[in-house]
mmCIF file of C-alpha atoms and ligand atoms in Angstrom:
data_model
loop_
_atom_site.group_PDB
_atom_site.id
_atom_site.type_symbol
_atom_site.label_atom_id
_atom_site.label_comp_id
_atom_site.label_asym_id
_atom_site.label_seq_id
_atom_site.Cartn_x
_atom_site.Cartn_y
_atom_site.Cartn_z
ATOM 1 C CA UNK L 1 153.540 133.090 -95.734
ATOM 2 C CA UNK L 2 152.894 132.619 -91.847
ATOM 3 C CA UNK L 3 151.835 129.640 -91.228
ATOM 4 C CA UNK L 4 148.665 128.134 -89.805
ATOM 5 C CA UNK L 5 148.487 126.015 -87.009
ATOM 6 C CA UNK L 6 146.855 122.643 -86.799
ATOM 7 C CA UNK L 7 143.859 122.593 -84.501
ATOM 8 C CA UNK L 8 143.432 120.170 -82.040
ATOM 9 C CA UNK L 9 140.025 118.120 -82.817
ATOM 10 C CA UNK L 10 138.225 116.080 -80.490
ATOM 11 C CA UNK L 11 135.417 114.582 -80.177
ATOM 12 C CA UNK L 12 131.726 115.684 -80.895
ATOM 13 C CA UNK L 13 130.249 115.171 -78.025
ATOM 14 C CA UNK L 14 131.331 113.298 -74.685
ATOM 15 C CA UNK L 15 129.896 110.687 -71.634
ATOM 16 C CA UNK L 16 130.074 109.479 -68.625
ATOM 17 C CA UNK L 17 131.109 105.882 -69.712
ATOM 18 C CA UNK L 18 132.115 104.333 -65.726
ATOM 19 C CA UNK L 19 131.689 105.286 -61.802
ATOM 20 C CA UNK L 20 133.069 104.207 -59.021
ATOM 21 C CA UNK L 21 133.303 104.764 -55.309
ATOM 22 C CA UNK L 22 135.249 103.521 -52.331
ATOM 23 C CA UNK L 23 133.643 104.344 -48.702
ATOM 24 C CA UNK L 24 136.705 103.755 -45.899
ATOM 25 C CA UNK L 25 135.434 100.610 -43.241
ATOM 26 C CA UNK L 26 135.527 102.421 -40.032
ATOM 27 C CA UNK L 27 131.055 103.098 -39.681
ATOM 28 C CA UNK L 28 130.423 106.418 -37.563
ATOM 29 C CA UNK L 29 127.151 105.928 -35.944
ATOM 30 C CA UNK L 30 125.603 109.448 -34.347
ATOM 31 C CA UNK L 31 126.447 107.576 -30.592
ATOM 32 C CA UNK L 32 129.715 108.121 -31.549
ATOM 33 C CA UNK L 33 130.129 111.682 -32.548
ATOM 34 C CA UNK L 34 127.780 112.248 -28.740
ATOM 35 C CA UNK L 35 131.274 111.580 -27.221
ATOM 36 C CA UNK L 36 132.659 114.636 -28.619
ATOM 37 C CA UNK L 37 130.049 117.514 -28.606
ATOM 38 C CA UNK L 38 126.729 118.018 -26.178
ATOM 39 C CA UNK L 39 123.674 117.096 -28.925
ATOM 40 C CA UNK L 40 121.395 113.746 -29.306
ATOM 41 C CA UNK L 41 121.092 111.199 -32.145
ATOM 42 C CA UNK L 42 117.369 112.751 -32.501
ATOM 43 C CA UNK L 43 118.659 115.696 -33.046
ATOM 44 C CA UNK L 44 121.144 115.621 -35.678
ATOM 45 C CA UNK L 45 118.891 113.351 -38.286
ATOM 46 C CA UNK L 46 116.367 116.248 -37.446
ATOM 47 C CA UNK L 47 119.035 118.760 -38.797
ATOM 48 C CA UNK L 48 120.599 116.965 -41.094
ATOM 49 C CA UNK L 49 119.434 114.154 -42.147
ATOM 50 C CA UNK L 50 122.817 112.213 -41.373
ATOM 51 C CA UNK L 51 122.866 108.794 -39.013
ATOM 52 C CA UNK L 52 126.163 107.948 -39.229
ATOM 53 C CA UNK L 53 129.451 108.334 -41.826
ATOM 54 C CA UNK L 54 132.002 106.929 -42.203
ATOM 55 C CA UNK L 55 136.167 107.851 -41.108
ATOM 56 C CA UNK L 56 138.902 106.169 -43.519
ATOM 57 C CA UNK L 57 141.867 104.802 -40.991
ATOM 58 C CA UNK L 58 145.072 105.229 -41.050
ATOM 59 C CA UNK L 59 145.483 102.389 -44.235
ATOM 60 C CA UNK L 60 142.680 104.783 -46.651
ATOM 61 C CA UNK L 61 145.243 107.604 -47.377
ATOM 62 C CA UNK L 62 143.442 110.401 -49.866
ATOM 63 C CA UNK L 63 145.530 108.351 -52.725
ATOM 64 C CA UNK L 64 144.308 104.846 -51.676
ATOM 65 C CA UNK L 65 140.570 105.543 -51.790
ATOM 66 C CA UNK L 66 141.301 107.241 -55.103
ATOM 67 C CA UNK L 67 142.808 103.860 -56.284
ATOM 68 C CA UNK L 68 140.119 102.389 -55.469
ATOM 69 C CA UNK L 69 137.215 104.364 -56.603
ATOM 70 C CA UNK L 70 138.968 104.763 -59.905
ATOM 71 C CA UNK L 71 139.766 100.770 -60.521
ATOM 72 C CA UNK L 72 136.292 100.487 -60.639
ATOM 73 C CA UNK L 73 135.623 103.420 -62.803
ATOM 74 C CA UNK L 74 138.187 102.291 -65.553
ATOM 75 C CA UNK L 75 136.031 98.457 -64.823
ATOM 76 C CA UNK L 76 132.890 100.271 -65.548
ATOM 77 C CA UNK L 77 133.958 101.840 -68.572
ATOM 78 C CA UNK L 78 135.871 99.334 -70.122
ATOM 79 C CA UNK L 79 138.601 100.479 -71.293
ATOM 80 C CA UNK L 80 142.587 100.219 -70.149
ATOM 81 C CA UNK L 81 143.917 101.962 -68.062
ATOM 82 C CA UNK L 82 146.771 103.571 -70.984
ATOM 83 C CA UNK L 83 143.667 105.233 -72.412
ATOM 84 C CA UNK L 84 143.006 107.835 -69.983
ATOM 85 C CA UNK L 85 144.979 111.313 -71.611
ATOM 86 C CA UNK L 86 144.035 113.456 -68.468
ATOM 87 C CA UNK L 87 143.618 112.177 -64.651
ATOM 88 C CA UNK L 88 142.129 115.423 -62.466
ATOM 89 C CA UNK L 89 141.501 115.354 -58.782
ATOM 90 C CA UNK L 90 139.420 117.447 -56.758
ATOM 91 C CA UNK L 91 140.446 117.491 -52.826
ATOM 92 C CA UNK L 92 140.531 119.857 -50.396
ATOM 93 C CA UNK L 93 142.204 117.705 -47.588
ATOM 94 C CA UNK L 94 145.051 116.088 -48.994
ATOM 95 C CA UNK L 95 147.192 117.566 -47.344
ATOM 96 C CA UNK L 96 150.450 117.434 -48.846
ATOM 97 C CA UNK L 97 150.402 120.156 -50.996
ATOM 98 C CA UNK L 98 153.399 119.460 -53.639
ATOM 99 C CA UNK L 99 153.164 117.065 -55.702
ATOM 100 C CA UNK L 100 150.025 116.921 -56.714
ATOM 101 C CA UNK L 101 148.315 113.842 -55.586
ATOM 102 C CA UNK L 102 146.781 113.010 -58.966
ATOM 103 C CA UNK L 103 150.525 112.014 -60.376
ATOM 104 C CA UNK L 104 151.440 108.858 -57.957
ATOM 105 C CA UNK L 105 146.926 108.171 -59.187
ATOM 106 C CA UNK L 106 147.930 108.336 -62.262
ATOM 107 C CA UNK L 107 151.081 106.829 -61.923
ATOM 108 C CA UNK L 108 149.472 103.534 -59.797
ATOM 109 C CA UNK L 109 146.580 103.135 -62.309
ATOM 110 C CA UNK L 110 149.514 103.210 -64.778
ATOM 111 C CA UNK L 111 147.637 105.468 -66.796
ATOM 112 C CA UNK L 112 151.454 106.408 -68.879
ATOM 113 C CA UNK L 113 152.395 110.246 -69.315
ATOM 114 C CA UNK L 114 148.554 111.255 -68.797
ATOM 115 C CA UNK L 115 148.519 115.280 -67.564
ATOM 116 C CA UNK L 116 147.768 115.133 -63.992
ATOM 117 C CA UNK L 117 146.881 117.369 -61.365
ATOM 118 C CA UNK L 118 145.007 118.143 -58.532
ATOM 119 C CA UNK L 119 142.289 121.118 -58.345
ATOM 120 C CA UNK L 120 140.472 123.051 -54.902
ATOM 121 C CA UNK L 121 136.945 123.678 -55.682
ATOM 122 C CA UNK L 122 135.226 121.897 -51.899
ATOM 123 C CA UNK L 123 131.650 120.369 -52.944
ATOM 124 C CA UNK L 124 131.711 121.683 -56.337
ATOM 125 C CA UNK L 125 135.578 119.989 -57.176
ATOM 126 C CA UNK L 126 133.621 117.006 -58.917
ATOM 127 C CA UNK L 127 131.341 119.704 -60.802
ATOM 128 C CA UNK L 128 134.081 121.651 -61.816
ATOM 129 C CA UNK L 129 136.697 118.221 -63.375
ATOM 130 C CA UNK L 130 133.088 117.747 -65.426
ATOM 131 C CA UNK L 131 133.318 120.512 -66.999
ATOM 132 C CA UNK L 132 137.047 119.999 -67.802
ATOM 133 C CA UNK L 133 137.105 116.797 -68.571
ATOM 134 C CA UNK L 134 134.110 117.254 -71.344
ATOM 135 C CA UNK L 135 136.371 120.262 -72.769
ATOM 136 C CA UNK L 136 139.297 118.276 -72.888
ATOM 137 C CA UNK L 137 137.919 115.471 -74.748
ATOM 138 C CA UNK L 138 135.664 117.549 -77.000
ATOM 139 C CA UNK L 139 139.012 119.496 -77.404
ATOM 140 C CA UNK L 140 140.900 117.409 -78.317
ATOM 141 C CA UNK L 141 143.470 116.703 -75.914
ATOM 142 C CA UNK L 142 142.605 113.188 -74.404
ATOM 143 C CA UNK L 143 140.588 110.519 -75.648
ATOM 144 C CA UNK L 144 139.427 109.907 -71.683
ATOM 145 C CA UNK L 145 139.917 111.641 -69.173
ATOM 146 C CA UNK L 146 139.753 110.297 -65.017
ATOM 147 C CA UNK L 147 137.649 112.782 -62.743
ATOM 148 C CA UNK L 148 138.663 111.980 -58.799
ATOM 149 C CA UNK L 149 136.334 113.559 -56.034
ATOM 150 C CA UNK L 150 137.977 112.421 -52.877
ATOM 151 C CA UNK L 151 138.061 113.722 -49.212
ATOM 152 C CA UNK L 152 139.771 112.489 -45.719
ATOM 153 C CA UNK L 153 137.706 115.259 -44.020
ATOM 154 C CA UNK L 154 137.906 113.708 -40.813
ATOM 155 C CA UNK L 155 141.766 114.946 -41.373
ATOM 156 C CA UNK L 156 140.252 119.284 -40.750
ATOM 157 C CA UNK L 157 137.464 117.812 -38.304
ATOM 158 C CA UNK L 158 137.276 119.538 -34.697
ATOM 159 C CA UNK L 159 135.633 117.078 -33.146
ATOM 160 C CA UNK L 160 134.775 119.485 -30.236
ATOM 161 C CA UNK L 161 133.140 122.089 -32.641
ATOM 162 C CA UNK L 162 129.051 121.369 -32.715
ATOM 163 C CA UNK L 163 128.433 122.907 -35.643
ATOM 164 C CA UNK L 164 129.944 120.396 -38.084
ATOM 165 C CA UNK L 165 131.561 117.840 -35.939
ATOM 166 C CA UNK L 166 128.417 115.362 -36.857
ATOM 167 C CA UNK L 167 128.477 116.840 -40.832
ATOM 168 C CA UNK L 168 131.934 115.678 -42.352
ATOM 169 C CA UNK L 169 132.342 111.517 -44.021
ATOM 170 C CA UNK L 170 135.322 110.791 -45.510
ATOM 171 C CA UNK L 171 135.782 108.909 -48.890
ATOM 172 C CA UNK L 172 136.685 108.270 -52.905
ATOM 173 C CA UNK L 173 134.144 108.967 -56.201
ATOM 174 C CA UNK L 174 135.758 108.320 -59.679
ATOM 175 C CA UNK L 175 133.868 109.333 -63.332
ATOM 176 C CA UNK L 176 135.565 107.885 -66.616
ATOM 177 C CA UNK L 177 134.488 111.062 -69.352
ATOM 178 C CA UNK L 178 135.013 109.817 -73.011
ATOM 179 C CA UNK L 179 133.780 110.204 -76.473
ATOM 180 C CA UNK L 180 130.357 109.480 -76.824
ATOM 181 C CA UNK L 181 128.009 109.622 -80.387
ATOM 182 C CA UNK L 182 125.259 111.410 -78.332
ATOM 183 C CA UNK L 183 125.558 114.890 -76.242
ATOM 184 C CA UNK L 184 126.118 113.247 -72.620
ATOM 185 C CA UNK L 185 126.909 116.345 -70.432
ATOM 186 C CA UNK L 186 125.078 119.180 -70.547
ATOM 187 C CA UNK L 187 126.270 122.936 -70.776
ATOM 188 C CA UNK L 188 128.536 123.014 -66.605
ATOM 189 C CA UNK L 189 126.575 125.756 -65.192
ATOM 190 C CA UNK L 190 130.062 126.761 -62.423
ATOM 191 C CA UNK L 191 130.559 129.971 -60.785
ATOM 192 C CA UNK L 192 131.719 130.812 -57.491
ATOM 193 C CA UNK L 193 131.364 133.779 -55.008
ATOM 194 C CA UNK L 194 134.948 135.584 -53.457
ATOM 195 C CA UNK L 195 133.012 137.936 -51.342
ATOM 196 C CA UNK L 196 131.894 134.383 -49.012
ATOM 197 C CA UNK L 197 134.805 133.028 -48.939
ATOM 198 C CA UNK L 198 134.646 132.625 -44.755
ATOM 199 C CA UNK L 199 131.607 131.188 -44.553
ATOM 200 C CA UNK L 200 132.678 128.121 -45.301
ATOM 201 C CA UNK L 201 136.550 127.576 -44.591
ATOM 202 C CA UNK L 202 139.937 127.039 -42.331
ATOM 203 C CA UNK L 203 140.379 127.999 -39.434
ATOM 204 C CA UNK L 204 143.593 129.519 -39.862
ATOM 205 C CA UNK L 205 146.627 128.985 -43.220
ATOM 206 C CA UNK L 206 149.362 126.509 -42.211
ATOM 207 C CA UNK L 207 151.936 129.309 -42.355
ATOM 208 C CA UNK L 208 149.771 131.387 -39.093
ATOM 209 C CA UNK L 209 149.669 127.832 -37.891
ATOM 210 C CA UNK L 210 152.769 126.457 -37.691
ATOM 211 C CA UNK L 211 154.435 130.725 -36.786
ATOM 212 C CA UNK L 212 153.944 130.542 -33.101
ATOM 213 C CA UNK L 213 157.226 131.239 -31.421
ATOM 214 C CA UNK L 214 155.744 130.100 -27.686
ATOM 215 C CA UNK L 215 154.593 127.649 -29.081
ATOM 216 C CA UNK L 216 158.092 126.224 -30.568
ATOM 217 C CA UNK L 217 159.271 126.768 -27.856
ATOM 218 C CA UNK L 218 156.350 124.988 -25.327
ATOM 219 C CA UNK L 219 156.342 128.034 -23.549
ATOM 220 C CA UNK L 220 152.681 130.054 -24.513
ATOM 221 C CA UNK L 221 150.270 129.039 -27.403
ATOM 222 C CA UNK L 222 148.994 126.280 -28.334
ATOM 223 C CA UNK L 223 149.666 125.401 -32.456
ATOM 224 C CA UNK L 224 145.694 123.904 -32.876
ATOM 225 C CA UNK L 225 145.338 122.035 -35.545
ATOM 226 C CA UNK L 226 143.526 123.882 -38.734
ATOM 227 C CA UNK L 227 139.994 122.574 -39.023
ATOM 228 C CA UNK L 228 137.084 123.767 -41.058
ATOM 229 C CA UNK L 229 134.174 125.782 -39.913
ATOM 230 C CA UNK L 230 130.865 127.553 -41.220
ATOM 231 C CA UNK L 231 128.239 129.273 -40.929
ATOM 232 C CA UNK L 232 125.368 126.397 -41.282
ATOM 233 C CA UNK L 233 123.016 129.279 -41.764
ATOM 234 C CA UNK L 234 124.233 131.735 -44.372
ATOM 235 C CA UNK L 235 125.125 127.990 -45.807
ATOM 236 C CA UNK L 236 121.980 126.649 -46.135
ATOM 237 C CA UNK L 237 120.303 129.766 -47.213
ATOM 238 C CA UNK L 238 122.903 130.215 -50.092
ATOM 239 C CA UNK L 239 121.852 126.503 -50.777
ATOM 240 C CA UNK L 240 118.102 126.317 -51.314
ATOM 241 C CA UNK L 241 117.744 129.983 -52.725
ATOM 242 C CA UNK L 242 120.773 130.360 -55.067
ATOM 243 C CA UNK L 243 121.040 126.812 -56.326
ATOM 244 C CA UNK L 244 118.112 125.812 -57.265
ATOM 245 C CA UNK L 245 118.272 128.377 -59.302
ATOM 246 C CA UNK L 246 121.106 126.795 -60.595
ATOM 247 C CA UNK L 247 119.862 123.905 -61.025
ATOM 248 C CA UNK L 248 117.118 125.106 -63.165
ATOM 249 C CA UNK L 249 119.738 126.678 -65.593
ATOM 250 C CA UNK L 250 121.413 123.987 -65.895
ATOM 251 C CA UNK L 251 117.939 122.170 -66.964
ATOM 252 C CA UNK L 252 117.435 124.783 -69.402
ATOM 253 C CA UNK L 253 120.961 125.015 -71.261
ATOM 254 C CA UNK L 254 120.340 120.870 -71.592
ATOM 255 C CA UNK L 255 116.948 121.530 -73.370
ATOM 256 C CA UNK L 256 115.618 119.230 -70.402
ATOM 257 C CA UNK L 257 112.221 119.569 -67.858
ATOM 258 C CA UNK L 258 112.895 118.021 -64.499
ATOM 259 C CA UNK L 259 109.962 115.442 -65.919
ATOM 260 C CA UNK L 260 112.673 113.614 -67.968
ATOM 261 C CA UNK L 261 115.233 113.759 -65.437
ATOM 262 C CA UNK L 262 115.677 109.563 -64.448
ATOM 263 C CA UNK L 263 117.456 111.076 -60.648
ATOM 264 C CA UNK L 264 118.574 114.294 -59.259
ATOM 265 C CA UNK L 265 121.571 113.998 -57.542
ATOM 266 C CA UNK L 266 122.912 116.653 -55.429
ATOM 267 C CA UNK L 267 125.361 117.609 -53.595
ATOM 268 C CA UNK L 268 125.046 115.340 -50.054
ATOM 269 C CA UNK L 269 125.034 118.106 -47.714
ATOM 270 C CA UNK L 270 122.366 118.410 -45.570
ATOM 271 C CA UNK L 271 119.107 116.108 -46.219
ATOM 272 C CA UNK L 272 116.980 119.497 -45.668
ATOM 273 C CA UNK L 273 118.501 120.873 -48.209
ATOM 274 C CA UNK L 274 117.895 118.008 -50.320
ATOM 275 C CA UNK L 275 114.426 118.544 -49.497
ATOM 276 C CA UNK L 276 113.901 122.139 -49.871
ATOM 277 C CA UNK L 277 115.544 122.281 -53.303
ATOM 278 C CA UNK L 278 113.136 119.233 -55.043
ATOM 279 C CA UNK L 279 110.534 122.161 -53.066
ATOM 280 C CA UNK L 280 112.168 124.252 -55.464
ATOM 281 C CA UNK L 281 112.343 122.555 -58.267
ATOM 282 C CA UNK L 282 109.265 121.454 -58.786
ATOM 283 C CA UNK L 283 110.378 117.850 -58.941
ATOM 284 C CA UNK L 284 107.728 115.287 -59.649
ATOM 285 C CA UNK L 285 107.683 112.452 -57.074
ATOM 286 C CA UNK L 286 108.025 109.419 -59.486
ATOM 287 C CA UNK L 287 112.068 111.162 -59.822
ATOM 288 C CA UNK L 288 114.630 109.937 -57.535
ATOM 289 C CA UNK L 289 116.727 111.691 -55.056
ATOM 290 C CA UNK L 290 120.166 110.926 -54.204
ATOM 291 C CA UNK L 291 120.111 110.332 -50.380
ATOM 292 C CA UNK L 292 123.478 109.085 -49.357
ATOM 293 C CA UNK L 293 123.794 111.361 -46.315
ATOM 294 C CA UNK L 294 121.931 109.542 -44.114
ATOM 295 C CA UNK L 295 124.647 106.743 -44.542
ATOM 296 C CA UNK L 296 127.901 108.601 -45.525
ATOM 297 C CA UNK L 297 127.777 112.401 -44.595
ATOM 298 C CA UNK L 298 128.893 115.029 -46.496
ATOM 299 C CA UNK L 299 132.353 114.051 -48.323
ATOM 300 C CA UNK L 300 132.644 117.035 -50.438
ATOM 301 C CA UNK L 301 133.828 116.973 -53.523
ATOM 302 C CA UNK L 302 133.462 113.099 -53.369
ATOM 303 C CA UNK L 303 129.441 113.003 -52.628
ATOM 304 C CA UNK L 304 128.271 113.767 -56.001
ATOM 305 C CA UNK L 305 129.929 110.499 -57.636
ATOM 306 C CA UNK L 306 129.733 108.307 -54.626
ATOM 307 C CA UNK L 307 125.352 108.857 -54.205
ATOM 308 C CA UNK L 308 125.801 107.987 -58.161
ATOM 309 C CA UNK L 309 127.452 104.369 -57.998
ATOM 310 C CA UNK L 310 124.944 103.635 -55.109
ATOM 311 C CA UNK L 311 121.489 105.125 -57.021
ATOM 312 C CA UNK L 312 123.428 102.942 -60.324
ATOM 313 C CA UNK L 313 124.035 100.399 -57.945
ATOM 314 C CA UNK L 314 120.542 99.966 -55.554
ATOM 315 C CA UNK L 315 118.921 100.030 -58.861
ATOM 316 C CA UNK L 316 117.182 103.596 -57.792
ATOM 317 C CA UNK L 317 118.013 105.150 -61.296
ATOM 318 C CA UNK L 318 119.743 103.514 -64.054
ATOM 319 C CA UNK L 319 122.078 103.735 -67.191
ATOM 320 C CA UNK L 320 120.740 105.869 -69.856
ATOM 321 C CA UNK L 321 118.809 108.049 -67.599
ATOM 322 C CA UNK L 322 119.083 111.525 -67.061
ATOM 323 C CA UNK L 323 120.147 112.614 -63.997
ATOM 324 C CA UNK L 324 120.584 116.301 -62.658
ATOM 325 C CA UNK L 325 123.574 117.174 -60.498
ATOM 326 C CA UNK L 326 124.525 120.237 -58.475
ATOM 327 C CA UNK L 327 127.613 120.795 -56.137
ATOM 328 C CA UNK L 328 128.269 123.346 -53.773
ATOM 329 C CA UNK L 329 130.581 124.937 -50.734
ATOM 330 C CA UNK L 330 133.423 126.592 -49.974
ATOM 331 C CA UNK L 331 134.703 129.287 -52.089
ATOM 332 C CA UNK L 332 131.408 129.468 -52.492
ATOM 333 C CA UNK L 333 131.927 128.028 -55.575
ATOM 334 C CA UNK L 334 128.961 125.352 -57.483
ATOM 335 C CA UNK L 335 128.503 123.582 -60.616
ATOM 336 C CA UNK L 336 125.446 122.048 -62.169
ATOM 337 C CA UNK L 337 124.849 120.164 -64.700
ATOM 338 C CA UNK L 338 122.230 117.180 -66.556
ATOM 339 C CA UNK L 339 124.295 113.698 -67.747
ATOM 340 C CA UNK L 340 123.769 110.412 -68.816
ATOM 341 C CA UNK L 341 124.604 107.494 -66.063
ATOM 342 C CA UNK L 342 126.808 105.061 -67.501
HETATM 343 C C1 COA Z 1 124.483 122.716 -39.281
HETATM 344 C C2 COA Z 1 122.666 122.983 -39.332
HETATM 345 C C3 COA Z 1 122.649 121.881 -39.158
HETATM 346 C C4 COA Z 1 122.676 123.437 -38.110
HETATM 347 O O1 COA Z 1 121.386 124.056 -37.907
HETATM 348 P P1 COA Z 1 120.295 125.350 -37.365
HETATM 349 O O2 COA Z 1 119.549 125.079 -37.732
HETATM 350 O O3 COA Z 1 121.466 125.898 -38.006
HETATM 351 O O4 COA Z 1 121.301 125.312 -35.697
HETATM 352 P P2 COA Z 1 121.663 126.375 -34.798
HETATM 353 O O5 COA Z 1 123.461 126.572 -34.949
HETATM 354 O O6 COA Z 1 120.571 127.767 -35.936
HETATM 355 O O7 COA Z 1 121.091 126.153 -33.737
HETATM 356 C C5 COA Z 1 119.845 125.570 -33.310
HETATM 357 C C6 COA Z 1 120.266 125.286 -31.860
HETATM 358 O O8 COA Z 1 120.483 124.206 -32.145
HETATM 359 C C7 COA Z 1 121.720 123.766 -30.520
HETATM 360 N N1 COA Z 1 122.762 123.238 -32.345
HETATM 361 C C8 COA Z 1 124.240 123.463 -32.538
HETATM 362 N N2 COA Z 1 124.683 122.500 -32.772
HETATM 363 C C9 COA Z 1 124.101 121.271 -31.948
HETATM 364 C C10 COA Z 1 124.087 120.480 -32.061
HETATM 365 N N3 COA Z 1 125.069 119.465 -32.952
HETATM 366 N N4 COA Z 1 123.896 119.320 -31.468
HETATM 367 C C11 COA Z 1 122.402 120.063 -30.648
HETATM 368 N N5 COA Z 1 122.132 120.888 -30.346
HETATM 369 C C12 COA Z 1 122.907 121.940 -31.359
HETATM 370 C C13 COA Z 1 122.174 125.316 -31.015
HETATM 371 O O9 COA Z 1 122.772 125.686 -29.428
HETATM 372 C C14 COA Z 1 120.448 126.409 -31.097
HETATM 373 O O10 COA Z 1 120.072 126.106 -29.737
HETATM 374 P P3 COA Z 1 119.366 126.914 -29.006
HETATM 375 O O11 COA Z 1 118.330 126.983 -30.017
HETATM 376 O O12 COA Z 1 118.840 126.584 -27.864
HETATM 377 O O13 COA Z 1 120.003 128.294 -29.381
HETATM 378 C C15 COA Z 1 122.639 123.589 -40.219
HETATM 379 O O14 COA Z 1 123.112 125.419 -40.129
HETATM 380 C C16 COA Z 1 123.311 123.586 -41.159
HETATM 381 O O15 COA Z 1 122.109 122.177 -42.146
HETATM 382 N N6 COA Z 1 123.289 124.646 -42.903
HETATM 383 C C17 COA Z 1 124.249 123.599 -44.048
HETATM 384 C C18 COA Z 1 125.152 122.941 -43.520
HETATM 385 C C19 COA Z 1 126.033 122.092 -44.898
HETATM 386 O O16 COA Z 1 125.485 121.596 -45.378
HETATM 387 N N7 COA Z 1 127.505 122.442 -44.946
HETATM 388 C C20 COA Z 1 127.949 122.576 -45.986
HETATM 389 C C21 COA Z 1 127.981 122.969 -47.216
HETATM 390 S S1 COA Z 1 128.938 121.835 -48.543
#
């Protein structure tokens, strides 16, 4: 007689129960960026929509910012940290590869022995994490899952590079995903296109950067700290044309039309990309659109939960509203979904 495995059983549906963010205290206005690159406040504002960004100080580590943001999300969700059965940290800028920063964050929050791991999905990291968390809650491997998007992109910014020096910012955003009586997370439309891996990438791998014997001898080639580089126009075109289609698929998968949305929260990459997507999606003018990029810059994995928290805080969207979220970036990778706001 063959034995039968008892299957795991989870909640029928999941939703976001709480969201929280952390913004570093140091504000970098465009005027400061002009000390590094030949540009102008007007050029930066019209080409990117960014007026200022925040850069983390030495005390505002990836772990510290994450713990602060997660604490707010846990409080909003009204749960105890020990109820969290999974901690997913999406980041591309935690510079210590091993161990995952998620375990330290889980321990500091008091999540007991919850599985904790990092994922690398750049600006789609929050959506990737959300998809995993939704599956874990509904699959029965966790009751509540903490998803964090956190970046210190200032550590990977070449301040002399005119095409990126003004774009990136630091911060953390977190969400608690848990069981729900009604569907609160639509099917996540996620994917990748490795044929465009070079479009946004680190200038050189760490082993290349540090394998320069002359630099060790102090004789020749200088060790150059890796930074993020991107082909701005290629990213721009891809984001506007291909990502609008992905956003449409997420709406369709959720059975929602644009006029039923209470908010559109795209990755905060560039204001012109946001405006172009709004147009392509034919979003009704009364649907509020996240424009956090003006004050926060591009914080990659952190941008969607940061923008979500801010819209709720400012009353631009309210709990229970349906929001379309979409992240896209280095990989290239993308993830979009319709969610109910906490
Ligand atoms: C980066 C980005 C703002 C640059 O804008 P762009 O219009 O593509 O700029 P280009 O590189 O074509 O340069 C246009 C002109 O501006 C100049 N320029 C470039 N960077 C500049 C800067 N920082 N300040 C002033 N002028 C600048 C160029 O020299 C060029 O001048 P020219 O026309 O006299 O030759 C834009 O490509 C973009 O937003 N891309 C998407 C990037 C993004 O969002 N990435 C995040 C993905 S997650």
